[in-house]
PDB file of C-alpha atoms in Angstrom:
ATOM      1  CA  UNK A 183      -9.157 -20.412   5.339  1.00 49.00           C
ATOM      2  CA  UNK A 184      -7.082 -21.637   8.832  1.00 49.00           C
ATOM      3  CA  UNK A 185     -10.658 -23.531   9.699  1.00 49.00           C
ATOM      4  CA  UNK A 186     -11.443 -24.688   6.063  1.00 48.00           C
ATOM      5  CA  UNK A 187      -7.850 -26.281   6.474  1.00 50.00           C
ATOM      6  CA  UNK A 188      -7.973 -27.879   9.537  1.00 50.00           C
ATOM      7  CA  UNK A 189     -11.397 -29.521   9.482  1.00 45.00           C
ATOM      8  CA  UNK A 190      -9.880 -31.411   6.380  1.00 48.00           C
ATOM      9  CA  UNK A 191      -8.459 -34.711   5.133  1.00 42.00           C
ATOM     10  CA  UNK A 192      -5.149 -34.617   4.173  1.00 41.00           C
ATOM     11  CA  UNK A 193      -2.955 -32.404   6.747  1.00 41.00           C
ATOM     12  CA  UNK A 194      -0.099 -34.966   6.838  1.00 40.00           C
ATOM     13  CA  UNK A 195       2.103 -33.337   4.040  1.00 37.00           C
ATOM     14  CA  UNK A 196       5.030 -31.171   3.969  1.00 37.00           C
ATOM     15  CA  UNK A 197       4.519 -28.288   1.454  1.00 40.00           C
ATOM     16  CA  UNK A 198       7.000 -26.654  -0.425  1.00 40.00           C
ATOM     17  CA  UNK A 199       9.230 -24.053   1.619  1.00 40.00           C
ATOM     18  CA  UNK A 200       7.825 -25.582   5.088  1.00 43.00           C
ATOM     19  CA  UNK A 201      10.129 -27.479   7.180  1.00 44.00           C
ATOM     20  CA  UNK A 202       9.504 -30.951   8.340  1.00 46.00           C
ATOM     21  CA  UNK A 203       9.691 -29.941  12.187  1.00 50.00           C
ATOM     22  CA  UNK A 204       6.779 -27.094  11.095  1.00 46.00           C
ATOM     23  CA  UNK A 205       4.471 -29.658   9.104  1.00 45.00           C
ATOM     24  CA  UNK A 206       4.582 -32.011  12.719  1.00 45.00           C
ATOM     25  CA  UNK A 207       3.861 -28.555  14.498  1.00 41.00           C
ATOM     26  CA  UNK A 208       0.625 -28.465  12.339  1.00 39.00           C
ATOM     27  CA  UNK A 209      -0.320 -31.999  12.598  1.00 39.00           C
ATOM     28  CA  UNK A 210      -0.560 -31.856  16.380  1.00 38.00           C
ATOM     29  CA  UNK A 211      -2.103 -28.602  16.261  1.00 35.00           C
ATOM     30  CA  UNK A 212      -4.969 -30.237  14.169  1.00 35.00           C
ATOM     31  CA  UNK A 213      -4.759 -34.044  16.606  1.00 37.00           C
ATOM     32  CA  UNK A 214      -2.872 -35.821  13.368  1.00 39.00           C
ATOM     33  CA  UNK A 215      -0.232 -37.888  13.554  1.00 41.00           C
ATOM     34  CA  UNK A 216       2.527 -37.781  11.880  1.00 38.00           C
ATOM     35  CA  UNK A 217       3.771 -40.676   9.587  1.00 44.00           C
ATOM     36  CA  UNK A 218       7.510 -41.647   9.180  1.00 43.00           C
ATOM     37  CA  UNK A 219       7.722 -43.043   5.649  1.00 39.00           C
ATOM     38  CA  UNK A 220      10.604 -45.101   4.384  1.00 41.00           C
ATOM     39  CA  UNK A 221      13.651 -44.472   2.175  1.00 35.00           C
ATOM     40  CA  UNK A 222      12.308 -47.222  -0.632  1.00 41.00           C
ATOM     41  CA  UNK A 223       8.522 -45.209  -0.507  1.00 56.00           C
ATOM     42  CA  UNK A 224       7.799 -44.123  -3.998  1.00 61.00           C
ATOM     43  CA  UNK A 225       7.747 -40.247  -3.910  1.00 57.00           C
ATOM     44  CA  UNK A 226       6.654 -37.562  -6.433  1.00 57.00           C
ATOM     45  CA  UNK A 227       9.277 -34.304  -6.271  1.00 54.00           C
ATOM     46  CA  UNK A 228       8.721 -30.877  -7.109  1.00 52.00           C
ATOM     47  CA  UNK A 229      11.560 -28.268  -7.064  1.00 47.00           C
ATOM     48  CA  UNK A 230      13.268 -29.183  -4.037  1.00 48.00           C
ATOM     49  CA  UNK A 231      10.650 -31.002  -2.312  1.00 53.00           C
ATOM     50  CA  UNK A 232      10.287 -34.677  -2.174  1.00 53.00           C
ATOM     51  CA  UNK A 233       6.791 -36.243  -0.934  1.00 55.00           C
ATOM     52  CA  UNK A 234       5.745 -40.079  -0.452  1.00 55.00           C
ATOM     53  CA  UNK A 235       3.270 -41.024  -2.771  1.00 60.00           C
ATOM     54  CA  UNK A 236       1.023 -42.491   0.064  1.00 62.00           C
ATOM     55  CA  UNK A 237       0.892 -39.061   1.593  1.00 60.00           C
ATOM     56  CA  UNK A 238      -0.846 -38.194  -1.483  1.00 62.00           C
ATOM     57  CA  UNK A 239      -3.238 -40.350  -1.370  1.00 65.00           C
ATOM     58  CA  UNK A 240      -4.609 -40.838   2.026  1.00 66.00           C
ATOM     59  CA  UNK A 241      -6.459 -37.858   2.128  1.00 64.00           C
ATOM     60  CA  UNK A 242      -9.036 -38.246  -0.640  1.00 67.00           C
ATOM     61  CA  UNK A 243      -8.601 -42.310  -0.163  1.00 68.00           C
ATOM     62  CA  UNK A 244     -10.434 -41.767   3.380  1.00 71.00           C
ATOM     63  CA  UNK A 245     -13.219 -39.440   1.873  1.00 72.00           C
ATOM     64  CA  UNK A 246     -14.139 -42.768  -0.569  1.00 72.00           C
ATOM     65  CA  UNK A 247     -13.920 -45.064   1.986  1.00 74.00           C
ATOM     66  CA  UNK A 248     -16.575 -43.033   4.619  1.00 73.00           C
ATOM     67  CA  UNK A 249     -18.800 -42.424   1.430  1.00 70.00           C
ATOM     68  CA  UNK A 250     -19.015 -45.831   0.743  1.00 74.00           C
ATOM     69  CA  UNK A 251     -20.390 -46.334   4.356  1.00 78.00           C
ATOM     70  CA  UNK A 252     -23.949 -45.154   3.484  1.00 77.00           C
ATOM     71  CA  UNK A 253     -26.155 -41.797   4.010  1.00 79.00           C
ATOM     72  CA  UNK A 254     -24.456 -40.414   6.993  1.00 79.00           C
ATOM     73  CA  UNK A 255     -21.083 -41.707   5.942  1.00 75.00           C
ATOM     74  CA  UNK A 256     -21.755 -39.569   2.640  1.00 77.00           C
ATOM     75  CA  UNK A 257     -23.087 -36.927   4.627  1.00 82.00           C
ATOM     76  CA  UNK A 258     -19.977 -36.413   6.834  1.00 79.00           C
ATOM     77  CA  UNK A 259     -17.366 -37.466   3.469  1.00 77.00           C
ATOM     78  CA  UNK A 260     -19.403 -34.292   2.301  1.00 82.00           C
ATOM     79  CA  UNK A 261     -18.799 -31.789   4.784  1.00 85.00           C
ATOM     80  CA  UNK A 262     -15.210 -32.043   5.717  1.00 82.00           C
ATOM     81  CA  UNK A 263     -14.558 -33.051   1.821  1.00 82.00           C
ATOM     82  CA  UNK A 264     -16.174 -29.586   1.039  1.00 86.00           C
ATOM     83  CA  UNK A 265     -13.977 -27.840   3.777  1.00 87.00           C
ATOM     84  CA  UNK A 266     -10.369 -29.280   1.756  1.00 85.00           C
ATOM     85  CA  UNK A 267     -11.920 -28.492  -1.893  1.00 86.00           C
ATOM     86  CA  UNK A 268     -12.944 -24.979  -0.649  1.00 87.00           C
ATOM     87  CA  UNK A 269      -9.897 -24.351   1.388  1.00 88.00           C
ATOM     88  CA  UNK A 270      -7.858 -25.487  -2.009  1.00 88.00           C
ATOM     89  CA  UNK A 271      -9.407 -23.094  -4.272  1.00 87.00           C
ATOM     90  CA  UNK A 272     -10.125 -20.135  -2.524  1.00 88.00           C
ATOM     91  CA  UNK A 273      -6.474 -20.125  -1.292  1.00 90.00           C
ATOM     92  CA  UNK A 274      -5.673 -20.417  -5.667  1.00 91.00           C
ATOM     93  CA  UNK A 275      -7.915 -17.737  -5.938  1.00 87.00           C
ATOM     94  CA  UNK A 276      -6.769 -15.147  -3.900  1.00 91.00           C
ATOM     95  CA  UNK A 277      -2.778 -15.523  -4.578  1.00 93.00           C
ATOM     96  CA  UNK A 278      -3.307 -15.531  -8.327  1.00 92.00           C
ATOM     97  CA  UNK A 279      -5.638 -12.030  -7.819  1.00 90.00           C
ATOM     98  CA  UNK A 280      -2.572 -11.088  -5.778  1.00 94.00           C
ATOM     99  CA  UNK A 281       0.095 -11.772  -8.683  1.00 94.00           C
ATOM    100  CA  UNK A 282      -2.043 -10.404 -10.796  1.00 92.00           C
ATOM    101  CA  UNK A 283      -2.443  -6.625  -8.558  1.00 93.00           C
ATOM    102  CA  UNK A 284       1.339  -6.481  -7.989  1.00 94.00           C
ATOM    103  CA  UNK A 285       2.002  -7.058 -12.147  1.00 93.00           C
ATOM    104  CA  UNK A 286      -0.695  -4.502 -13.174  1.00 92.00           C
ATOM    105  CA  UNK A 287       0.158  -2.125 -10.316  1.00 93.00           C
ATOM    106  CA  UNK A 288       3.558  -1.732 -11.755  1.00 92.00           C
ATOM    107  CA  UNK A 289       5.614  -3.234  -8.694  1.00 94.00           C
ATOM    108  CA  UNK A 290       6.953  -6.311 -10.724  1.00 93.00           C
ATOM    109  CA  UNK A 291       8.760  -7.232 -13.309  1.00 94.00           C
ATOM    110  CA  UNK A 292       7.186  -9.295 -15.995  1.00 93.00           C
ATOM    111  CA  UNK A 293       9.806 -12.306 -15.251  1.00 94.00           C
ATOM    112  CA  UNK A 294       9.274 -11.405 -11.552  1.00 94.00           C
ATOM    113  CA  UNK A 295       5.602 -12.012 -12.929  1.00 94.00           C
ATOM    114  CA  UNK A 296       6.141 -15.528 -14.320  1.00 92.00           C
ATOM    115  CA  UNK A 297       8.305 -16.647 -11.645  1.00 93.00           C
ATOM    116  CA  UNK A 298       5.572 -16.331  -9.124  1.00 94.00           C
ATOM    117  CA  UNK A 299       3.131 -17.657 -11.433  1.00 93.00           C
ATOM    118  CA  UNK A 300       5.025 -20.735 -12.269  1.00 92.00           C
ATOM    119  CA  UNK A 301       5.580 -20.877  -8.247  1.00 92.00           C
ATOM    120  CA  UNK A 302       1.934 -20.676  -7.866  1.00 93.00           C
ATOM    121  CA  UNK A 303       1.533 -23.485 -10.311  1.00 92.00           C
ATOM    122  CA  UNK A 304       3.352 -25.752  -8.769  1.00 90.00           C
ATOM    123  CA  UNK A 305       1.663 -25.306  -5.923  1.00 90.00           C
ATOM    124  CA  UNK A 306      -1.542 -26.114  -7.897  1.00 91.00           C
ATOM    125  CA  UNK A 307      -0.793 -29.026  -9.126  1.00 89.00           C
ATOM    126  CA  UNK A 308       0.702 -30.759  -5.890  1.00 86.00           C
ATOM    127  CA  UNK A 309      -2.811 -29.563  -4.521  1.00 88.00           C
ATOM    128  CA  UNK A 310      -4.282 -31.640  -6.912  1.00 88.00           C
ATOM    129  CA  UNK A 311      -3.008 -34.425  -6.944  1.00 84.00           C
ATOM    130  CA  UNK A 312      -3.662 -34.282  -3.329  1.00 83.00           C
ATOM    131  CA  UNK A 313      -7.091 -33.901  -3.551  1.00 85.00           C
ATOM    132  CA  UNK A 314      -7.032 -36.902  -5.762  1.00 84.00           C
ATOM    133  CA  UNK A 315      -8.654 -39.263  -9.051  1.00 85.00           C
ATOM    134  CA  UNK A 316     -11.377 -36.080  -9.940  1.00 86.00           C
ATOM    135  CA  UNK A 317      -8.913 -33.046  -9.510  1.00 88.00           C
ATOM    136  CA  UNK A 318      -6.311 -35.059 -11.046  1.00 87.00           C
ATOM    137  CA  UNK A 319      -8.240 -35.299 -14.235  1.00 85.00           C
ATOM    138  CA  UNK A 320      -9.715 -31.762 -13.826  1.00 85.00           C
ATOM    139  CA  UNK A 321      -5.708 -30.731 -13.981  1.00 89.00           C
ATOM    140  CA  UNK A 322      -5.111 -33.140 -17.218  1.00 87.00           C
ATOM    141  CA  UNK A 323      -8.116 -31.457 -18.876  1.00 84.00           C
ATOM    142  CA  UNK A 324      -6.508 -27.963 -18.034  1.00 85.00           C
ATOM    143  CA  UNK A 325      -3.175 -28.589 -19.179  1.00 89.00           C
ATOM    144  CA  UNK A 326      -4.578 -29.026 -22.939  1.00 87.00           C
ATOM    145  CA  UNK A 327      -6.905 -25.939 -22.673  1.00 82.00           C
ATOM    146  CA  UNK A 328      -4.552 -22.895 -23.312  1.00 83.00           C
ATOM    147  CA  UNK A 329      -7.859 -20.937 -24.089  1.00 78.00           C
ATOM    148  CA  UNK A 330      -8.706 -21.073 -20.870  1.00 76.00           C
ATOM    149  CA  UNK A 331      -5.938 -21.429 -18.183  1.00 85.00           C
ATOM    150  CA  UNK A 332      -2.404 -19.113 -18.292  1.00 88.00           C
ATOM    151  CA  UNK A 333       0.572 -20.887 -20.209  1.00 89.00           C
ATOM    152  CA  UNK A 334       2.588 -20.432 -16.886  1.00 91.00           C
ATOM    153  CA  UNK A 335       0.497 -22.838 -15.143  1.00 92.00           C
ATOM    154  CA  UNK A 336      -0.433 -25.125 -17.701  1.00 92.00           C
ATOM    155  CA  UNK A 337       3.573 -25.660 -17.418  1.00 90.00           C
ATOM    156  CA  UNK A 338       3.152 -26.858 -14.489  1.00 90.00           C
ATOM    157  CA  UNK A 339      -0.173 -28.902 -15.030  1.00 90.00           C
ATOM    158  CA  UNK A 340       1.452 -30.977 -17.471  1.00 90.00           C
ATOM    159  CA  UNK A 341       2.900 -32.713 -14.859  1.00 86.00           C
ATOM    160  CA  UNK A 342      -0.148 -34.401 -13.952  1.00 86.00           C
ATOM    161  CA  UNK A 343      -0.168 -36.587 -17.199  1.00 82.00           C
ATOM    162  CA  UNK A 344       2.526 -38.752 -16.087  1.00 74.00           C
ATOM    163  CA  UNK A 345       3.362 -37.769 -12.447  1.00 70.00           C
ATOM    164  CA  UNK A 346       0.486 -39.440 -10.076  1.00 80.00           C
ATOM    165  CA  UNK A 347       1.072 -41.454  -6.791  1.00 80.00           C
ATOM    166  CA  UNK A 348       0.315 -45.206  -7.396  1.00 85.00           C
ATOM    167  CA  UNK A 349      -1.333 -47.462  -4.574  1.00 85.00           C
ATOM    168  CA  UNK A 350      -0.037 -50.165  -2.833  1.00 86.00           C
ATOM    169  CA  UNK A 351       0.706 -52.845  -5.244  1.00 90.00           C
ATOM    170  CA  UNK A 352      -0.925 -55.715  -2.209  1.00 91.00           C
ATOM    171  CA  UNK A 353      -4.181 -52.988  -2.563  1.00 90.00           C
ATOM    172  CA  UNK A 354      -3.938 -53.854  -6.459  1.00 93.00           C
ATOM    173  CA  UNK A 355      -3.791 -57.453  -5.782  1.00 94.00           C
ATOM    174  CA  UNK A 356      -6.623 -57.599  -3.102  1.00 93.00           C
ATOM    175  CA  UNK A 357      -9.049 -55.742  -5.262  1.00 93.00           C
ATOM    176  CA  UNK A 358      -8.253 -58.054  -8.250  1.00 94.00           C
ATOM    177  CA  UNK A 359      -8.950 -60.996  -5.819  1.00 95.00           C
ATOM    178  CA  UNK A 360     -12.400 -59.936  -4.443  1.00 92.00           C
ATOM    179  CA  UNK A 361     -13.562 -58.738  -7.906  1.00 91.00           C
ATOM    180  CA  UNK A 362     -12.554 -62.432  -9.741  1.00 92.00           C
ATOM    181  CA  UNK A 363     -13.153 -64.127  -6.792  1.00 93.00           C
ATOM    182  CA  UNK A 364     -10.382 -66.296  -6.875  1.00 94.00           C
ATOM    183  CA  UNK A 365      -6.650 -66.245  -5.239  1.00 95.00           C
ATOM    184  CA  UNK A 366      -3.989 -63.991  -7.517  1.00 95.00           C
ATOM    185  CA  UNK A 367      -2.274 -67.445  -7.810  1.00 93.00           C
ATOM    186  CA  UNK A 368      -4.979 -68.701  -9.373  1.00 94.00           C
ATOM    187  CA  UNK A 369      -5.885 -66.595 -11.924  1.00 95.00           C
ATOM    188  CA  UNK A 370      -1.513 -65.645 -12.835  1.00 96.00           C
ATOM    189  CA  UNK A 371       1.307 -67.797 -12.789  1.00 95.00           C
ATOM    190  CA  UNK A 372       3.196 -64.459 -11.986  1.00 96.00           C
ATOM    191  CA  UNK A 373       1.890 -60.819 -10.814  1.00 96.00           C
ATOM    192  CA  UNK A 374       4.351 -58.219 -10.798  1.00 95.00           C
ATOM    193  CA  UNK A 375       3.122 -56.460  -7.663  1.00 93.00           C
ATOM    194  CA  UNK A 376       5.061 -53.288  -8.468  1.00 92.00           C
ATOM    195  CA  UNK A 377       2.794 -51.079 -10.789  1.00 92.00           C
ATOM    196  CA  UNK A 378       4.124 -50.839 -14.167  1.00 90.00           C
ATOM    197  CA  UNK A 379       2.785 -47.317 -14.340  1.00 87.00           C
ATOM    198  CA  UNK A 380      -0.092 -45.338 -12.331  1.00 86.00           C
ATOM    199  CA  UNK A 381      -2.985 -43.068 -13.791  1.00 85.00           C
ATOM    200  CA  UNK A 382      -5.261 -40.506 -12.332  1.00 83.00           C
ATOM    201  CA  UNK A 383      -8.152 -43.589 -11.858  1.00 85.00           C
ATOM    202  CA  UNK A 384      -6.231 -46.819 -11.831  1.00 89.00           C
ATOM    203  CA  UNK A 385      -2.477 -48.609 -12.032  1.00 91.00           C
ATOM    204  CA  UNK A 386      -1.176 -51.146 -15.062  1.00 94.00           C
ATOM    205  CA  UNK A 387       0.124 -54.172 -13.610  1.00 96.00           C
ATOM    206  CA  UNK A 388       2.274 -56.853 -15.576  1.00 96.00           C
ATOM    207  CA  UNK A 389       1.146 -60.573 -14.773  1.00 96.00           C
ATOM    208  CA  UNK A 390       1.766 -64.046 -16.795  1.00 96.00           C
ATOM    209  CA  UNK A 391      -0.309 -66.973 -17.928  1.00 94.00           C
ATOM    210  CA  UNK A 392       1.786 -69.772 -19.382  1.00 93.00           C
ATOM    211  CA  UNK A 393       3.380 -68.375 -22.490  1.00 94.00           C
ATOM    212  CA  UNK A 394       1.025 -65.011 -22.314  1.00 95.00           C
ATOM    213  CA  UNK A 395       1.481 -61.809 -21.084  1.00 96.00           C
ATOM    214  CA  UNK A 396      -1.104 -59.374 -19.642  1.00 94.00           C
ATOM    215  CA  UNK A 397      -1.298 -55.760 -18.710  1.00 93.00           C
ATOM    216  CA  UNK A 398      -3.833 -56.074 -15.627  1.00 94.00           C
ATOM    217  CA  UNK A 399      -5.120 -52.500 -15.127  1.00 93.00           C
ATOM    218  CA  UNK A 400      -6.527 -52.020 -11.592  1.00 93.00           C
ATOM    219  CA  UNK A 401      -9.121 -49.397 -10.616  1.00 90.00           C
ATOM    220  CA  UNK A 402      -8.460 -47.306  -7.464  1.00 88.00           C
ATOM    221  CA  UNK A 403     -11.289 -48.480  -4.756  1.00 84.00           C
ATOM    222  CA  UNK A 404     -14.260 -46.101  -4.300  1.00 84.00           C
ATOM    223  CA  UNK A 405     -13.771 -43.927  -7.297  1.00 84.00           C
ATOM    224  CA  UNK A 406     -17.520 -43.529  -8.378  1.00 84.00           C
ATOM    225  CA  UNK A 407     -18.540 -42.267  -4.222  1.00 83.00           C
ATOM    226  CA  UNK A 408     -15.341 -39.961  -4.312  1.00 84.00           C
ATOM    227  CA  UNK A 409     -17.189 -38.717  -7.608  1.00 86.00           C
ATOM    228  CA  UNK A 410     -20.549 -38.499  -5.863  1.00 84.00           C
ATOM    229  CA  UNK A 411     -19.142 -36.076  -3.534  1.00 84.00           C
ATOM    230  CA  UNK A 412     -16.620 -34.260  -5.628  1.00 87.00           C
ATOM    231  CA  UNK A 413     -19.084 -33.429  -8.226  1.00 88.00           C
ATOM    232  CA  UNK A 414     -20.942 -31.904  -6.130  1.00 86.00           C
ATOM    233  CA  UNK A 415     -18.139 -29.272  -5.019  1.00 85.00           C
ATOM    234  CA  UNK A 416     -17.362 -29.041  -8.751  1.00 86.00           C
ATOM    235  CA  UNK A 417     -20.266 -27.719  -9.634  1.00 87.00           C
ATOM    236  CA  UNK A 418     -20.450 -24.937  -7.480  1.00 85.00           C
ATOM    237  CA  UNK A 419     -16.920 -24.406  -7.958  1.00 83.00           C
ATOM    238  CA  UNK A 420     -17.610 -23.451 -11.518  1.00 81.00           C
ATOM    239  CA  UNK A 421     -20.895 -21.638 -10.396  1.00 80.00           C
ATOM    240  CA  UNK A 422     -18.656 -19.345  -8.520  1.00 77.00           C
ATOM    241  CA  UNK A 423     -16.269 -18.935 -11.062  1.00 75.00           C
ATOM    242  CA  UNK A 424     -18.598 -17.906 -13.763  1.00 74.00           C
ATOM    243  CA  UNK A 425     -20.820 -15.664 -11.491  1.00 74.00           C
ATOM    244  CA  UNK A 426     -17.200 -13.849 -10.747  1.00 66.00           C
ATOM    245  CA  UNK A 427     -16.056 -10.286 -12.634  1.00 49.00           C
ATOM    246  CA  UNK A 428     -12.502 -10.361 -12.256  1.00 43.00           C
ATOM    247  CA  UNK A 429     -11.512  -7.417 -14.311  1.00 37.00           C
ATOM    248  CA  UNK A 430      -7.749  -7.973 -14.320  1.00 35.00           C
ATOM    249  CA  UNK A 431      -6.464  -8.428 -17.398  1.00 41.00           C
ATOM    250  CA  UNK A 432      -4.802 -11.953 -18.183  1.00 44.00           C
ATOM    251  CA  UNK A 433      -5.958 -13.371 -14.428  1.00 44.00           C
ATOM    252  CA  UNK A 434      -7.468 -16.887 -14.371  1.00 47.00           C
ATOM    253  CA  UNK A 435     -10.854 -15.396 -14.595  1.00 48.00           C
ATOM    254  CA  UNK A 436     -10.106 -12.600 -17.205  1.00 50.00           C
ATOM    255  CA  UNK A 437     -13.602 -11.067 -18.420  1.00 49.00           C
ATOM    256  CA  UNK A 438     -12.227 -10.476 -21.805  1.00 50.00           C
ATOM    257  CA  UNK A 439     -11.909 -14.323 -22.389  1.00 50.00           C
ATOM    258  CA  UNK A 440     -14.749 -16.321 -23.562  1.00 54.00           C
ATOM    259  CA  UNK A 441     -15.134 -19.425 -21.572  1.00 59.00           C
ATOM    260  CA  UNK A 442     -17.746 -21.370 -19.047  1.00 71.00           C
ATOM    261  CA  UNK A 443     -16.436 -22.790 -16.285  1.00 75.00           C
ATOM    262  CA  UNK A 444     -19.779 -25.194 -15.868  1.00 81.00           C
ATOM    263  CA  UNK A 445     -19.780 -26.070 -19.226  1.00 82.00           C
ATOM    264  CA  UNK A 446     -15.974 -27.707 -18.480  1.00 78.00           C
ATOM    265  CA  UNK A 447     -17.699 -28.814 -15.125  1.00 83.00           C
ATOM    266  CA  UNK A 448     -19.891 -30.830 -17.559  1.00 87.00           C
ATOM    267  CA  UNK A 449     -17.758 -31.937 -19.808  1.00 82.00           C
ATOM    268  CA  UNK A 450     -15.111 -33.864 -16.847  1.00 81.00           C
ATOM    269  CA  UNK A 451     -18.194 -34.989 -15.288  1.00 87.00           C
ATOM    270  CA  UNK A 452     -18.829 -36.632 -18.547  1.00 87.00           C
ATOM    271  CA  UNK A 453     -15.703 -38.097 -19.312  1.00 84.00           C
ATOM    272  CA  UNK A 454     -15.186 -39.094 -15.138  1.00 85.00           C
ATOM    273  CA  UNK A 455     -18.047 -41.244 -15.331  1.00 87.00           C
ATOM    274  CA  UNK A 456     -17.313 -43.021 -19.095  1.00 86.00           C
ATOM    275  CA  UNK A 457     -13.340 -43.857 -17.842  1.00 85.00           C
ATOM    276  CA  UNK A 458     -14.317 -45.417 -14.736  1.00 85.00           C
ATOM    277  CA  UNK A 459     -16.817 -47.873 -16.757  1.00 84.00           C
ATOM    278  CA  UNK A 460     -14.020 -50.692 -18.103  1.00 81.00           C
ATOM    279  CA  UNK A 461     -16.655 -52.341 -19.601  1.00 79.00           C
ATOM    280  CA  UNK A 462     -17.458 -49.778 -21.871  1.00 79.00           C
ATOM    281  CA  UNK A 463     -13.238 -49.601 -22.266  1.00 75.00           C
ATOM    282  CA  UNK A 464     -13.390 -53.098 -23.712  1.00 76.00           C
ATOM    283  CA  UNK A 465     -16.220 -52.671 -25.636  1.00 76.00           C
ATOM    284  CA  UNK A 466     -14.645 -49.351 -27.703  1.00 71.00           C
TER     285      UNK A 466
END
């Protein structure tokens, strides 16, 4: 897991119970720099931990951007991409088969049994949101789906409807410029460059034209190659999980529960692709 973790992206975070001396300690054991972020930086918190929104997001903004480059760009988005994903989930995996021996085996309590599953949770969902637009979404879906993911988590999950790091709001305006092809003073007589609110695949910004009014939603850049290589982990993700005979009652992967894990896998890649297509927005 130690060499899943440090062959990928996004290293430059401080989790939850690790100091900020011990996160710089890991960056330099992996050659990453650290990044000081200012006061005025939005941030997301969880419990007692406060994190910068852009340290969210560089991870998984990177993998886009090298995908975007061509074949061998995709190729090497890919690998280390698949390192981060794997590292991600087979951590989850392995701590929620541990809460689940120490409940069954008698050893704790069933509030000592939530607690650490609500812990675990949280730790989910920041790991989502880290790995960005297609795990953010994945964790949405969850959140409604008590038939197939434990209440204590989807808790936590929830989280991800209205909690994701926004982009830079000059990013917002740049990408609104190339696309229309003309300067953002030319298309608005104002542009709020401070998103009005953020989503898993895009930010609402406000802007004016003479006496109107406009929400201007912005897609993030390189969503549809961040897809083309998250997909691709997805699905083997949800191989795994369905070829997997966890007998432990009540675990995420609980035999005596009806559900296929590919069959979601198809169902987000479904919905991934149709949100991303705004013309098809304005259309409906």
């Amino acid at each position: 897991l130690m060499f899943l973790r440090g062959i990928a992206y996004p290293l430059k975070w401080r989790e939850g119970g690790i100091s900020g001396e011990t996160a710089t300690k890991r960056r330099r054991l992996f050659g990453r720099k650290a990044k000081n972020f200012a006061a005025s930086d939005r941030t997301k918190t969880f419990g007692d931990v406060q994190i910068a929104d852009e340290e969210f997001i560089s991870g998984w903004k990177r993998t886009g951007e090298i995908a975007a480059k061509g074949k061998r760009g995709r190729a090497l988005a890919t690998f280390r991409r698949s390192a981060e994903i794997w590292f991600y989930f087979s951590s989850f995996y392995i701590k929620d088969a541990w809460i689940m021996k120490n409940y069954n085996s008698g050893r704790w309590t069933k509030d000592r049994f939530k607690e650490e599953r609500a812990k675990l949770g949280g730790e989910l969902t920041q790991n989502l949101l880290r790995l960005g637009p297609t795990f953010i979404k994945l964790g949405q879906i969850f959140s409604t789906r008590i038939d197939i993911v434990p209440k204590e988590y989807i808790e936590q999950l929830k989280l991800l409807q209205d909690n994701v790091p926004a982009f830079a709001g000059t990013r917002a305006q740049e990408i609104i410029e190339a696309e229309l092809g003309k300067p953002i003073n030319e298309l608005f007589d104002t542009f709020n460059i401070e998103p009005l609110a953020a989503a898993s695949l895009g930010q609402v910004h406000v802007a004016t034209k003479g006496d109107k009014t406009f929400a201007v939603k912005v897609q993030r850049q390189f969503l549809r190659e961040l897809f083309d290589v998250d997909l691709g982990q997805l699905k083997r993700l949800a191989g795994f999980a369905d070829a997997v005979d966890l007998t432990s009652e009540g675990g995420i992967m609980d035999k005596n529960t009806q559900r296929s894990w590919v069959s979601v896998y198809y169902e987000m890649k479904r919905l991934l692709y149709e949100e991303i297509d705004y013309m098809k927005e304005i259309q409906n």
